[in-house]
Short mmCIF file of C-alpha atoms in Angstrom, two decimals:
data_model
loop_
_atom_site.label_atom_id
_atom_site.label_comp_id
_atom_site.label_asym_id
_atom_site.label_seq_id
_atom_site.Cartn_x
_atom_site.Cartn_y
_atom_site.Cartn_z
CA MET A 1 -139.84 -14.64 4.51
CA SER A 2 -141.32 -13.36 7.74
CA PRO A 3 -139.17 -13.87 10.88
CA SER A 4 -142.14 -15.64 12.51
CA VAL A 5 -142.18 -18.32 9.80
CA SER A 6 -139.81 -21.27 10.18
CA PRO A 7 -137.34 -21.56 7.33
CA ARG A 8 -137.66 -24.48 4.95
CA PHE A 9 -134.78 -26.85 4.28
CA PHE A 10 -133.75 -27.91 0.79
CA SER A 11 -131.19 -30.46 -0.37
CA GLU A 12 -128.24 -29.49 -2.56
CA LYS A 13 -129.86 -31.49 -5.35
CA GLU A 14 -133.08 -29.48 -5.07
CA VAL A 15 -131.17 -26.19 -5.19
CA ALA A 16 -129.17 -27.35 -8.21
CA ASN A 17 -132.41 -28.11 -10.08
CA HIS A 18 -133.33 -24.40 -10.09
CA CYS A 19 -130.99 -23.02 -12.72
CA THR A 20 -133.20 -21.52 -15.42
CA LYS A 21 -134.78 -18.16 -16.20
CA ASN A 22 -138.06 -19.59 -14.95
CA SER A 23 -136.66 -20.79 -11.63
CA CYS A 24 -133.31 -19.46 -10.45
CA TRP A 25 -132.01 -20.15 -6.95
CA VAL A 26 -128.65 -19.21 -5.46
CA LEU A 27 -126.93 -19.79 -2.13
CA THR A 28 -124.92 -17.57 0.17
CA GLY A 29 -123.43 -20.01 2.62
CA THR A 30 -126.40 -22.11 3.70
CA ARG A 31 -129.06 -19.46 2.92
CA ILE A 32 -131.12 -20.04 -0.23
CA TYR A 33 -132.62 -17.29 -2.38
CA ASP A 34 -135.09 -17.56 -5.24
CA VAL A 35 -133.83 -14.71 -7.43
CA THR A 36 -135.99 -15.51 -10.44
CA GLY A 37 -137.87 -12.22 -10.11
CA PHE A 38 -134.61 -10.28 -9.82
CA LEU A 39 -132.85 -11.61 -12.92
CA ARG A 40 -134.01 -8.83 -15.26
CA MET A 41 -133.21 -6.14 -12.68
CA HIS A 42 -129.64 -7.23 -11.91
CA PRO A 43 -127.33 -4.35 -12.90
CA GLY A 44 -124.70 -6.78 -14.21
CA GLY A 45 -127.22 -8.64 -16.36
CA GLU A 46 -129.14 -11.83 -15.86
CA ALA A 47 -126.47 -14.02 -17.47
CA LEU A 48 -124.13 -13.41 -14.52
CA ILE A 49 -126.66 -14.80 -12.07
CA LEU A 50 -127.83 -17.62 -14.33
CA SER A 51 -124.26 -18.85 -14.80
CA ARG A 52 -123.98 -19.21 -11.02
CA SER A 53 -127.50 -20.50 -10.31
CA GLY A 54 -127.77 -23.48 -8.02
CA ASN A 55 -124.42 -22.58 -6.45
CA ASP A 56 -122.95 -20.56 -3.60
CA ILE A 57 -122.43 -16.97 -4.75
CA SER A 58 -120.63 -15.82 -1.58
CA PRO A 59 -117.30 -15.28 -3.41
CA GLU A 60 -119.04 -13.12 -6.02
CA MET A 61 -120.81 -11.10 -3.33
CA GLU A 62 -117.41 -10.33 -1.75
CA GLY A 63 -115.72 -9.48 -5.05
CA PRO A 64 -113.82 -9.10 -7.30
CA PRO A 65 -114.67 -7.34 -9.49
CA HIS A 66 -116.50 -5.47 -6.74
CA ARG A 67 -117.86 -6.11 -3.29
CA HIS A 68 -121.67 -5.86 -3.21
CA SER A 69 -122.96 -3.09 -0.97
CA GLU A 70 -124.83 -3.57 2.29
CA ASN A 71 -127.87 -2.20 0.46
CA ALA A 72 -127.58 -4.98 -2.15
CA ARG A 73 -127.35 -7.54 0.65
CA ARG A 74 -130.45 -6.15 2.37
CA TRP A 75 -132.29 -6.09 -0.97
CA MET A 76 -131.46 -9.76 -1.50
CA GLU A 77 -133.18 -10.76 1.74
CA GLN A 78 -136.59 -10.30 0.15
CA TYR A 79 -135.76 -13.35 -2.01
CA TYR A 80 -134.82 -15.60 0.93
CA ILE A 81 -136.71 -18.91 0.84
CA GLY A 82 -134.87 -21.25 3.20
CA GLU A 83 -131.77 -23.05 4.31
CA LEU A 84 -129.53 -25.71 2.84
CA ASP A 85 -129.98 -29.10 4.50
CA THR A 86 -126.36 -29.62 5.52
CA ASP A 87 -126.85 -32.81 7.52
CA GLY A 88 -128.85 -34.64 4.87
CA SER A 89 -131.73 -35.47 7.20
CA ALA A 90 -134.45 -34.07 4.96
CA ASP A 91 -135.28 -35.75 1.69
CA GLU A 92 -138.05 -33.27 1.05
CA THR A 93 -138.42 -29.66 2.07
CA GLN A 94 -138.99 -29.38 5.77
CA THR A 95 -139.59 -26.62 8.29
CA VAL A 96 -137.61 -26.34 11.51
CA ARG A 97 -140.69 -27.39 13.48
CA GLU A 98 -141.20 -30.49 11.31
CA ARG A 99 -137.52 -31.40 11.66
CA ARG A 100 -137.65 -31.11 15.46
CA LYS A 101 -140.67 -33.44 15.57
CA THR A 102 -138.73 -36.16 13.74
CA GLN A 103 -135.58 -35.87 15.87
#
């Protein structure tokens, strides 16, 4: 996602709905990534990601069995799609600009 584009917000329920080979999302903290296109390229195999889809993978990124490299973290940014709606104010996906208008 381009830095000039406002991130979209998704509910935990929406993130949890994306847990298949055809639509696989993961979280790191509040950041959401659509890693569907990366599944087949993951060095550890797609099953590792699929088993954690819809969830926060921060512990797995830190290890064990190994800590993911800074390069892996940079690579992941190309799959960034938005942020987790932590305050529950958005029922649907919403940009920062849209959220500010309603507040």
